[in-house]
mmCIF file with all atom_site columns, C-alpha atoms in Angstrom:
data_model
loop_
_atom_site.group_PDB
_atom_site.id
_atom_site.type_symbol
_atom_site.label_atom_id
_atom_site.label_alt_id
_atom_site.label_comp_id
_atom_site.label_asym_id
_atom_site.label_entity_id
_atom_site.label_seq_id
_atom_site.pdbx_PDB_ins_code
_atom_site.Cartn_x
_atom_site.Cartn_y
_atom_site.Cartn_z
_atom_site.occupancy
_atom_site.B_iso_or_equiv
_atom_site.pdbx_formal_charge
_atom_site.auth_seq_id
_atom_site.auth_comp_id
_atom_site.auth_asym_id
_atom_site.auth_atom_id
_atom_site.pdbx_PDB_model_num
ATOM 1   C CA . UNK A 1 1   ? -4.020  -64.809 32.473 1.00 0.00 ? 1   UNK A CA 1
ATOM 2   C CA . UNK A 1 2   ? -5.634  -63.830 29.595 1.00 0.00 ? 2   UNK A CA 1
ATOM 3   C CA . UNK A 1 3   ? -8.150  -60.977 29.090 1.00 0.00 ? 3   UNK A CA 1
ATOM 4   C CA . UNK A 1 4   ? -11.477 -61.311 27.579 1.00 0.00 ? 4   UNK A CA 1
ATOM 5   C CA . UNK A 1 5   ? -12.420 -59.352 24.684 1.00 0.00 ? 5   UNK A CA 1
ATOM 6   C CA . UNK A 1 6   ? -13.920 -56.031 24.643 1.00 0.00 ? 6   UNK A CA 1
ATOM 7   C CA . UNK A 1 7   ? -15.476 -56.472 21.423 1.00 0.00 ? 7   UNK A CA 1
ATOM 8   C CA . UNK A 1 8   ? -19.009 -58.176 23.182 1.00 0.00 ? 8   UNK A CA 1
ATOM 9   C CA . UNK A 1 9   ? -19.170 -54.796 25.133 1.00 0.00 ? 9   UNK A CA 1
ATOM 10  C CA . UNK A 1 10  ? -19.577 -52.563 21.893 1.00 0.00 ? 10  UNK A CA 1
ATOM 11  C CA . UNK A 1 11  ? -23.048 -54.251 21.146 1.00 0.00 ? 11  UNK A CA 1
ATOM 12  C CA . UNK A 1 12  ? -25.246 -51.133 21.863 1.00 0.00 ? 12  UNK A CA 1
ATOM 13  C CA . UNK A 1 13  ? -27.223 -53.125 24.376 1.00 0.00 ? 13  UNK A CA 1
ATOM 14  C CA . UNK A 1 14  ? -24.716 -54.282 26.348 1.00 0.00 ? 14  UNK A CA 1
ATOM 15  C CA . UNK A 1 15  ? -22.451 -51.821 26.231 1.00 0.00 ? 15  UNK A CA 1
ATOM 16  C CA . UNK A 1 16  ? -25.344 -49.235 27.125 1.00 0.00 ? 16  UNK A CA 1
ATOM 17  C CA . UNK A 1 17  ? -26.247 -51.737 30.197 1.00 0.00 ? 17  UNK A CA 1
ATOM 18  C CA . UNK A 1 18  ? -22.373 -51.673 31.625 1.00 0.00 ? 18  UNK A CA 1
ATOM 19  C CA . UNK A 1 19  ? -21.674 -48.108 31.507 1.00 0.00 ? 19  UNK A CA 1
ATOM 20  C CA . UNK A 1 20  ? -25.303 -46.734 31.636 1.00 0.00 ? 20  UNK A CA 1
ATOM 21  C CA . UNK A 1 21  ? -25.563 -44.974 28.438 1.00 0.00 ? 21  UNK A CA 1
ATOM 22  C CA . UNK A 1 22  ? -24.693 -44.485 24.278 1.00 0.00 ? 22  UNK A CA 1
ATOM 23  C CA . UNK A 1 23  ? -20.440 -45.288 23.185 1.00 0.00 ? 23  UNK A CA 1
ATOM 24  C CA . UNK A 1 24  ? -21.720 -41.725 21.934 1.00 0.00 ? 24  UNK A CA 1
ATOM 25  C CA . UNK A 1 25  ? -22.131 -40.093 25.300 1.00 0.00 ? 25  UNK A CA 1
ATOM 26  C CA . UNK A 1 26  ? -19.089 -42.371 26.792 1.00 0.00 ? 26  UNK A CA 1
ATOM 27  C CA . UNK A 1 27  ? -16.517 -41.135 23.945 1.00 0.00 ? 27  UNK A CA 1
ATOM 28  C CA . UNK A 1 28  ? -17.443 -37.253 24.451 1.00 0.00 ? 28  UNK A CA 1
ATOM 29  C CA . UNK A 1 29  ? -17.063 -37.613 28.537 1.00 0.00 ? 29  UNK A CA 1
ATOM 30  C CA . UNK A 1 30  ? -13.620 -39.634 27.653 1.00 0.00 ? 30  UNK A CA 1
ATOM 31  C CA . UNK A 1 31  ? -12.554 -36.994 25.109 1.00 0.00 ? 31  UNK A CA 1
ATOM 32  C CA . UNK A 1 32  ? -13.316 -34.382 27.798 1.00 0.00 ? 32  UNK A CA 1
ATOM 33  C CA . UNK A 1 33  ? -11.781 -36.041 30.390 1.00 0.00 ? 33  UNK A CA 1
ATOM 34  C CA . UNK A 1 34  ? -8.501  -36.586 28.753 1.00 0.00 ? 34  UNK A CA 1
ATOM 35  C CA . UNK A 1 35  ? -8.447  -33.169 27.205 1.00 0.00 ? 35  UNK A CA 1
ATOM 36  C CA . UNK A 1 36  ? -7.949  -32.028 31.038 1.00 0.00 ? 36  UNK A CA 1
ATOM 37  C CA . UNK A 1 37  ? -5.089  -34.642 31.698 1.00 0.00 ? 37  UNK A CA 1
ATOM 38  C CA . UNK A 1 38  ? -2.273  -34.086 28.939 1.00 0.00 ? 38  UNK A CA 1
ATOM 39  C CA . UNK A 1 39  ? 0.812   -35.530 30.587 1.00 0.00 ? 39  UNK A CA 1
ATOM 40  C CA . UNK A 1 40  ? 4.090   -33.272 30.633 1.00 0.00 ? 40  UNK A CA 1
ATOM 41  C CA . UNK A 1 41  ? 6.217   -33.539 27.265 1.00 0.00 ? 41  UNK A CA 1
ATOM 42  C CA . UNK A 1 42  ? 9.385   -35.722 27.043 1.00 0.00 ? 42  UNK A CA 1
ATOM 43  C CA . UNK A 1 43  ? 12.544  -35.585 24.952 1.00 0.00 ? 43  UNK A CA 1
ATOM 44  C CA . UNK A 1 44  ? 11.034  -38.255 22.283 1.00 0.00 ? 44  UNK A CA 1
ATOM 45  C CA . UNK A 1 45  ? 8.011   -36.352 22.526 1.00 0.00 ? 45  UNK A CA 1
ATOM 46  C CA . UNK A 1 46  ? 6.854   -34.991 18.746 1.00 0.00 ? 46  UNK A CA 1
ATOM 47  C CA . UNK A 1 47  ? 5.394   -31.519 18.930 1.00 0.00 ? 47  UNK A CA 1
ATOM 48  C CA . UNK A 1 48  ? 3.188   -31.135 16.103 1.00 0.00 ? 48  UNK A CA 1
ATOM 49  C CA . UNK A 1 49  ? 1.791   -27.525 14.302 1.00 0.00 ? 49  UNK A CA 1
ATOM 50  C CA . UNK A 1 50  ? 0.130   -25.273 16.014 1.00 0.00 ? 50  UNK A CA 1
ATOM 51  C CA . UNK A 1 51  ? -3.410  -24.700 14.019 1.00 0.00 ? 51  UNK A CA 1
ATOM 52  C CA . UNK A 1 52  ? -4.625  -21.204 13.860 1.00 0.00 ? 52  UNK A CA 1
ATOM 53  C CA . UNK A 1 53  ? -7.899  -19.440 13.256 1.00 0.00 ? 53  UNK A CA 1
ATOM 54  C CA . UNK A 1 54  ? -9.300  -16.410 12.351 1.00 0.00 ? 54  UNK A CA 1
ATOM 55  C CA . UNK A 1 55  ? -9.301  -13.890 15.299 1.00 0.00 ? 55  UNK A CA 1
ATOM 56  C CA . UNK A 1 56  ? -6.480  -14.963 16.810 1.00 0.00 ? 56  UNK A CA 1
ATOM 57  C CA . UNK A 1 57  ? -4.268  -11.988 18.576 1.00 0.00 ? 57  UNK A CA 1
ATOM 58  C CA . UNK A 1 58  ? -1.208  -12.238 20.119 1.00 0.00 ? 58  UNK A CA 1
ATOM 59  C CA . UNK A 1 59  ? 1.927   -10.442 21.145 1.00 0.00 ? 59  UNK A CA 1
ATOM 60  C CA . UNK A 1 60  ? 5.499   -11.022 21.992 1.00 0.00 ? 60  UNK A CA 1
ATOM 61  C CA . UNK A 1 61  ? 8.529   -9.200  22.530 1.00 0.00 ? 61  UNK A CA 1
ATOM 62  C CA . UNK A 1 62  ? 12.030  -9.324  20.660 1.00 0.00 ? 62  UNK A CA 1
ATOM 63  C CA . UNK A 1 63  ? 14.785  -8.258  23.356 1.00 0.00 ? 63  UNK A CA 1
ATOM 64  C CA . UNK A 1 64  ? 18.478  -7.304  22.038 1.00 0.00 ? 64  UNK A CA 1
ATOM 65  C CA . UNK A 1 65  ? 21.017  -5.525  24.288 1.00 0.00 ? 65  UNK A CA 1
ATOM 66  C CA . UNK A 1 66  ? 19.737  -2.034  24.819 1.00 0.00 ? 66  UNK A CA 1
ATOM 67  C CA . UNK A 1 67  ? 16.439  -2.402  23.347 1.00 0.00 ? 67  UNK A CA 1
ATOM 68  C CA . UNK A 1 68  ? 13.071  -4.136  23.943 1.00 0.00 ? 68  UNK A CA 1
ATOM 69  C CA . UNK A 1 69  ? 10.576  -4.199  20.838 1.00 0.00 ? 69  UNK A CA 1
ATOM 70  C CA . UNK A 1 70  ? 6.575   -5.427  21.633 1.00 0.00 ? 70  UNK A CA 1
ATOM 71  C CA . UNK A 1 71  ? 5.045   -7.163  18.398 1.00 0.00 ? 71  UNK A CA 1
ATOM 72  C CA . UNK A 1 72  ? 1.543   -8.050  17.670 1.00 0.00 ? 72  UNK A CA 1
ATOM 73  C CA . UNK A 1 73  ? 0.359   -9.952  15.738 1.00 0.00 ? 73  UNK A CA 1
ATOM 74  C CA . UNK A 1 74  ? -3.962  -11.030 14.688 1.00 0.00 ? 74  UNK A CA 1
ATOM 75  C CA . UNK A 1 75  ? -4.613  -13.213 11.871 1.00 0.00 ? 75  UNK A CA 1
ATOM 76  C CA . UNK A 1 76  ? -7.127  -11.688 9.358  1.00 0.00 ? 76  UNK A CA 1
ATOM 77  C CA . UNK A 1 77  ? -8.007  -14.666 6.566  1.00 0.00 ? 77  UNK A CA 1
ATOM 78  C CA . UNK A 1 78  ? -6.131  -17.403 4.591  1.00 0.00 ? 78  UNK A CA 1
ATOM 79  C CA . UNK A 1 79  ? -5.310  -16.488 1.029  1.00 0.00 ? 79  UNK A CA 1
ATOM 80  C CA . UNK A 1 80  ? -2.823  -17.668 -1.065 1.00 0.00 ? 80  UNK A CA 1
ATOM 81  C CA . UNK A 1 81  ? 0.615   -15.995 -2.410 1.00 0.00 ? 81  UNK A CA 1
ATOM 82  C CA . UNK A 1 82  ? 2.277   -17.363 -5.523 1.00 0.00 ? 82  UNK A CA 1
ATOM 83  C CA . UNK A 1 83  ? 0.317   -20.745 -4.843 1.00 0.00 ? 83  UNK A CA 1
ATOM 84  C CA . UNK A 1 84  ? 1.411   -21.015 -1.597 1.00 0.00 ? 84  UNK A CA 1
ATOM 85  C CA . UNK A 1 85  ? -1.592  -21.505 1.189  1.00 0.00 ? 85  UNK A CA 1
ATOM 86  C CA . UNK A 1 86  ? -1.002  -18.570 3.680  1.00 0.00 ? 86  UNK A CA 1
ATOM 87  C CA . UNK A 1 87  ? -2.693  -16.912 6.089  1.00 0.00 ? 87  UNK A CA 1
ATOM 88  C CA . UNK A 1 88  ? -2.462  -13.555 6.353  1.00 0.00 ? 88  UNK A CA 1
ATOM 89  C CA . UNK A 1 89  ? -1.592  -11.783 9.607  1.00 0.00 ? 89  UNK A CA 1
ATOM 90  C CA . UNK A 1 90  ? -1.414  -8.318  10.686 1.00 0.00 ? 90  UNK A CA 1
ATOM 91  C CA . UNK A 1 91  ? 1.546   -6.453  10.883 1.00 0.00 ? 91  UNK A CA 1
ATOM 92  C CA . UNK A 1 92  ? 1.270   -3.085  12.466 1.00 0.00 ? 92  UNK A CA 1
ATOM 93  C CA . UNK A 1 93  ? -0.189  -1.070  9.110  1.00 0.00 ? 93  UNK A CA 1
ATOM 94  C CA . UNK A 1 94  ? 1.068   -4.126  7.143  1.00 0.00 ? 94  UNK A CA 1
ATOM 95  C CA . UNK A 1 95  ? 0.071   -7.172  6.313  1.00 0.00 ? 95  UNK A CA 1
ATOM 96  C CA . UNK A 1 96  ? 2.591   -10.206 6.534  1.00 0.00 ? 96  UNK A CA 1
ATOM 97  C CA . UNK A 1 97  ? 1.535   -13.600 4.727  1.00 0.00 ? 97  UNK A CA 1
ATOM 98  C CA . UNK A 1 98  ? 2.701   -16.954 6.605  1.00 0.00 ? 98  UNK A CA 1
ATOM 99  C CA . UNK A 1 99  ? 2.852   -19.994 4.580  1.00 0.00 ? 99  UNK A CA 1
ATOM 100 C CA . UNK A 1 100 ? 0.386   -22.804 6.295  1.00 0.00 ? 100 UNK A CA 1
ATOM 101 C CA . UNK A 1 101 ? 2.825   -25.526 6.086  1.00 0.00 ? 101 UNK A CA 1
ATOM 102 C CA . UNK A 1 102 ? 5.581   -24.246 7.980  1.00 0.00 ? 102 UNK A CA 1
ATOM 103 C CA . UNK A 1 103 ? 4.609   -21.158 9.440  1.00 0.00 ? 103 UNK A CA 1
ATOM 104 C CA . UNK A 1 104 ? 7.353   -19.397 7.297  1.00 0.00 ? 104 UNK A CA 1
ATOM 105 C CA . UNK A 1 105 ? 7.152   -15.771 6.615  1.00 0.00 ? 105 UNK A CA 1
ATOM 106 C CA . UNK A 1 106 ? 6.875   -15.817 2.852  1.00 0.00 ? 106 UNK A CA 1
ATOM 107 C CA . UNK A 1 107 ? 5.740   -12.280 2.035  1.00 0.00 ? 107 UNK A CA 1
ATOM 108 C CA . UNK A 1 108 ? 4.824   -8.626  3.143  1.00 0.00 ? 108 UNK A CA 1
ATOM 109 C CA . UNK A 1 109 ? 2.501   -6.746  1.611  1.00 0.00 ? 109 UNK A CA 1
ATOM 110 C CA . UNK A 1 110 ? 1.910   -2.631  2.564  1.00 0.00 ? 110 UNK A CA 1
ATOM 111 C CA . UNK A 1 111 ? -0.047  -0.121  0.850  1.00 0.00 ? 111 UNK A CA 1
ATOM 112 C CA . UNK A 1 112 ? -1.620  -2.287  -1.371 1.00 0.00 ? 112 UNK A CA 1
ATOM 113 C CA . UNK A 1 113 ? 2.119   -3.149  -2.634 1.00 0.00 ? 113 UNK A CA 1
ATOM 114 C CA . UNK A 1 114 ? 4.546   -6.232  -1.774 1.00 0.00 ? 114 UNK A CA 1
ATOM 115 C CA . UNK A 1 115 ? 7.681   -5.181  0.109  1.00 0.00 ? 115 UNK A CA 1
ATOM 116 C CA . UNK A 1 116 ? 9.311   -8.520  0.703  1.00 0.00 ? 116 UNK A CA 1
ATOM 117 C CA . UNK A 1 117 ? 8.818   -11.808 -0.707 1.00 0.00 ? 117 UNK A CA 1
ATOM 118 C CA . UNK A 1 118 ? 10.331  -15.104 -0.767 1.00 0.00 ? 118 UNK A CA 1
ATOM 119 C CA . UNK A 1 119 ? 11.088  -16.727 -4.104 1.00 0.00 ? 119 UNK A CA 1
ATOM 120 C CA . UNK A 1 120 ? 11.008  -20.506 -3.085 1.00 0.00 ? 120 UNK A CA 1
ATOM 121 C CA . UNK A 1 121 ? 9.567   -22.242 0.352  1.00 0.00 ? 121 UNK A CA 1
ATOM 122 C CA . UNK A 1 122 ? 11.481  -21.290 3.437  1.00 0.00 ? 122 UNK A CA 1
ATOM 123 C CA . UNK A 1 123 ? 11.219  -24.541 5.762  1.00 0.00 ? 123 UNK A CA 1
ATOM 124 C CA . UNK A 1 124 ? 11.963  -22.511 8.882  1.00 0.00 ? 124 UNK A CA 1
ATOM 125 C CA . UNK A 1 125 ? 10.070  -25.366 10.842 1.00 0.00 ? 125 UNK A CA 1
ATOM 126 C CA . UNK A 1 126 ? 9.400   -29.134 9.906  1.00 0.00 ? 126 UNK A CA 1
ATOM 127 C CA . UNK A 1 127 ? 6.600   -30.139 11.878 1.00 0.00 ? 127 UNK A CA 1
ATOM 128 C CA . UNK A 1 128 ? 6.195   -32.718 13.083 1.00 0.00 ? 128 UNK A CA 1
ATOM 129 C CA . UNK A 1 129 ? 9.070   -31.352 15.688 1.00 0.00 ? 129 UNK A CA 1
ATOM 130 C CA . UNK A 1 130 ? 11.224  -33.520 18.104 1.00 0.00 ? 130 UNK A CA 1
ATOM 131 C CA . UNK A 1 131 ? 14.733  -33.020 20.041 1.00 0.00 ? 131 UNK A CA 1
ATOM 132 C CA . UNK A 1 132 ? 17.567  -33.193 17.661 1.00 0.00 ? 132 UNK A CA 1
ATOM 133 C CA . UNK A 1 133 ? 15.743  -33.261 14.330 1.00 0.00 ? 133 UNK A CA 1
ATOM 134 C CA . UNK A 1 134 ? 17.707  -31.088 11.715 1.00 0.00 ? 134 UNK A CA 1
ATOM 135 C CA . UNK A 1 135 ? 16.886  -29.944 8.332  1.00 0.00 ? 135 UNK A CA 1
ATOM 136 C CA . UNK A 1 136 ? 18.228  -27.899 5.442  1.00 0.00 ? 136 UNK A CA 1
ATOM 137 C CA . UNK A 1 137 ? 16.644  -24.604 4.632  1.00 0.00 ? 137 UNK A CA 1
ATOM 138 C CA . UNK A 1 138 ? 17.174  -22.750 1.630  1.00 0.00 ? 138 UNK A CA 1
ATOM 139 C CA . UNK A 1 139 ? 15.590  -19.812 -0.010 1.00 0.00 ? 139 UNK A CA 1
ATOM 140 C CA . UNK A 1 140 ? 16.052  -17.173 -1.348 1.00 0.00 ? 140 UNK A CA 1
ATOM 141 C CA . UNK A 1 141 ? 14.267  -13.339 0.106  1.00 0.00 ? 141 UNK A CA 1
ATOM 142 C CA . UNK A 1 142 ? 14.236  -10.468 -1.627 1.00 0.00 ? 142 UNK A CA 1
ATOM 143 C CA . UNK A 1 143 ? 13.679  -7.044  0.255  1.00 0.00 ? 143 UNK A CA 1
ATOM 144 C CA . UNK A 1 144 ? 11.646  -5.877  -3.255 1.00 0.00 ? 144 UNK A CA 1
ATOM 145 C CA . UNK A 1 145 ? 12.092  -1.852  -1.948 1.00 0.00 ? 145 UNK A CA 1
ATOM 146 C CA . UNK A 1 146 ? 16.097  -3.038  -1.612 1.00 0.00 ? 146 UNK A CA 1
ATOM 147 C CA . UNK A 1 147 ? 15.772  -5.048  -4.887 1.00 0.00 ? 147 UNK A CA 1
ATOM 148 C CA . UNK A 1 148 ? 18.766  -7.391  -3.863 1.00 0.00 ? 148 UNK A CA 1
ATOM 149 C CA . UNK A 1 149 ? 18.179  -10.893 -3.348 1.00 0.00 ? 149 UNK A CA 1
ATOM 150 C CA . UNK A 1 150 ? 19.688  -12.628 -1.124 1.00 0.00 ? 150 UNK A CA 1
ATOM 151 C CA . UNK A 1 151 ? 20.125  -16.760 -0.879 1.00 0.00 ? 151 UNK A CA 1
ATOM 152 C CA . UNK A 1 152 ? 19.975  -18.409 2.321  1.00 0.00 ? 152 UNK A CA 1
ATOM 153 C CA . UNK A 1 153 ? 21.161  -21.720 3.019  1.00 0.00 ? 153 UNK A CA 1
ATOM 154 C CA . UNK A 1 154 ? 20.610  -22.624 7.219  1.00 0.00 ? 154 UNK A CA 1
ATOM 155 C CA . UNK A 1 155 ? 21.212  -26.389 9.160  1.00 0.00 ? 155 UNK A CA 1
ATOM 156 C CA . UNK A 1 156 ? 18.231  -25.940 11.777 1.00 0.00 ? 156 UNK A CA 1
ATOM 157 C CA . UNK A 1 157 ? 18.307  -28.394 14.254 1.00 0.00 ? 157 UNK A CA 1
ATOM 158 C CA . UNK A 1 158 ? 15.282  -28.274 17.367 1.00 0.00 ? 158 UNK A CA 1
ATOM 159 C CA . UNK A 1 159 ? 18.175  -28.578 20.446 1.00 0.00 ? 159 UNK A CA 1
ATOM 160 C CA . UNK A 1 160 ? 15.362  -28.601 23.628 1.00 0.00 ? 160 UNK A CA 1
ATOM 161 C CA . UNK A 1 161 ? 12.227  -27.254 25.173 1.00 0.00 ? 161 UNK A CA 1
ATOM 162 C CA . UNK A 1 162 ? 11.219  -26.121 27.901 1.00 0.00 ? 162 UNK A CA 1
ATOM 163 C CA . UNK A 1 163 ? 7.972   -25.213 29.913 1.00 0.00 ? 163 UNK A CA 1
ATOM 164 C CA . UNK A 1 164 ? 7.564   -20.817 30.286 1.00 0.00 ? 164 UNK A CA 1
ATOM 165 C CA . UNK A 1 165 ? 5.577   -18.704 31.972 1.00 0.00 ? 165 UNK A CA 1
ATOM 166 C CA . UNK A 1 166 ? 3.912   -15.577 29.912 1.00 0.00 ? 166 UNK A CA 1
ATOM 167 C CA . UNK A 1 167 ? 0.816   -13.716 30.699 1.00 0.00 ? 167 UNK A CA 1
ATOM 168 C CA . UNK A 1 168 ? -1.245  -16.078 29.112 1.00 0.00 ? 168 UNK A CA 1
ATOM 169 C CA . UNK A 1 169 ? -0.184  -18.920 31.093 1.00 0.00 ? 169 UNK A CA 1
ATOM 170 C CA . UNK A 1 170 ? 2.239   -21.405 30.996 1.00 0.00 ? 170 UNK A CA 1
ATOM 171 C CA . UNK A 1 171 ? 3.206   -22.948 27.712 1.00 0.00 ? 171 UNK A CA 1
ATOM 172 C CA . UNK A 1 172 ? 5.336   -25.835 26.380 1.00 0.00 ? 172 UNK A CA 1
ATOM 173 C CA . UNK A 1 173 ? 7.834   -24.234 23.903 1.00 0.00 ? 173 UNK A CA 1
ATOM 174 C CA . UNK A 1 174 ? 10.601  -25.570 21.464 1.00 0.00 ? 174 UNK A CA 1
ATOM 175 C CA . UNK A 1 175 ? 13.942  -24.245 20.810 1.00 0.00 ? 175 UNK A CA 1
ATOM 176 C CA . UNK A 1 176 ? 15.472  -24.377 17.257 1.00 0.00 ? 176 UNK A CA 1
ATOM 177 C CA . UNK A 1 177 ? 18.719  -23.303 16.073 1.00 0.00 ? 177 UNK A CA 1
ATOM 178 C CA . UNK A 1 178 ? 19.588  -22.159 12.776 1.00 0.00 ? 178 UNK A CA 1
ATOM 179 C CA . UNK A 1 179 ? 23.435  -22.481 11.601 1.00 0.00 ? 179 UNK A CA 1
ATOM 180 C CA . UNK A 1 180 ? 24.887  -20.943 8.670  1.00 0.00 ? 180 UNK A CA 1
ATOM 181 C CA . UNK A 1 181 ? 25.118  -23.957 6.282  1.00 0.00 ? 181 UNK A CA 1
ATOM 182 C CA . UNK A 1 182 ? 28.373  -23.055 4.777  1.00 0.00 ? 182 UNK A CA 1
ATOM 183 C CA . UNK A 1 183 ? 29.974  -21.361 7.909  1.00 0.00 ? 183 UNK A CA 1
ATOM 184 C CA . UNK A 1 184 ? 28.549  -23.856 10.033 1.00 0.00 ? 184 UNK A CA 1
ATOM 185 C CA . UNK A 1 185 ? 28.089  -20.141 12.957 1.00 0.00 ? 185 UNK A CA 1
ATOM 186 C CA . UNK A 1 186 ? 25.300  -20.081 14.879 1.00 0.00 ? 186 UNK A CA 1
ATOM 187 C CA . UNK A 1 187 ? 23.195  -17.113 13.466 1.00 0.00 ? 187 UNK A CA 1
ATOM 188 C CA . UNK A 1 188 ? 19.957  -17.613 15.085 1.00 0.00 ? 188 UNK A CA 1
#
């Protein structure tokens, strides 16, 4: 059995008759609708980048045997660092510049001076993200106080995710891996 063709329902009168009002008004009820009913993430699922704004605040905490650490985090503006699109988050007195692309820390900046930097793009994600996509990442950071360089060469690879419960709610999250590229350890 065939189905007829929606295309005679898209002439404004007829289409205005059926549903009793505009495709306008019908789209933003849909669009509302469906913003409601997101169905649960699978494994060939892509997760793409978050998009942040100005204003937005949030905090979470680093845990390591013996020792719980609480960071927040606001971002101020976008600027730019080196020609890299950032935007520019707060860091305690600090402020820490993210590049847009990735989300990649690519520079601190405190006192009006830079304290760390990164000399060439630090991939640390590659959105769009789904299970078992890898990537190289190489850079190199300098701690510019230090004044050592150091390369880094990493194999990350996004291994699962999994649905947690914060303060804020419950949120879909993604877990990456980062393995020394020579040593082939897991470091992170």
């Amino acid at each position: 059995t065939k189905l007829p063709s929606a295309a005679p329902l898209l002439s404004a009168r007829v289409f205005n008759e059926a549903f009793g009002g505009s495709y306008e008004k019908f789209d933003q009820e849909l669009s509302r609708f469906l913003a409601g009913h997101r169905r649960q993430s699978r494994e060939g699922d892509m997760f793409d980048r978050p998009q942040w704004k100005v204003g937005d605040k949030w905090s979470y905490e680093i845990r390591r045997p013996g020792r719980r650490t609480t960071i927040e985090r606001e971002l101020l503006r976008t600027d730019t660092f080196v020609g890299i699109p950032s935007y520019v988050l707060r860091n305690g007195t600090a402020e820490s510049f993210y590049a847009v692309e990735s989300l990649a820390l690519v520079a601190t900046k405190a006192s009006g001076q830079y304290t760390y930097r990164v000399s060439n793009a630090n991939q640390l994600m590659s959105w769009p993200l789904r299970i078992n996509k890898e990537w190289r990442n190489n850079f190199t950071r300098e701690d510019i106080e230090v004044g050592v360089p150091r390369s880094v060469g990493l194999l990350m690879r996004v291994v699962g995710s999994e649905t947690v419960q914060v303060k804020a709610g419950t949120l879909r999250t993604v877990k990456v891996e980062a393995y020394g590229y020579s040593s082939g350890r897991l470091v992170a």
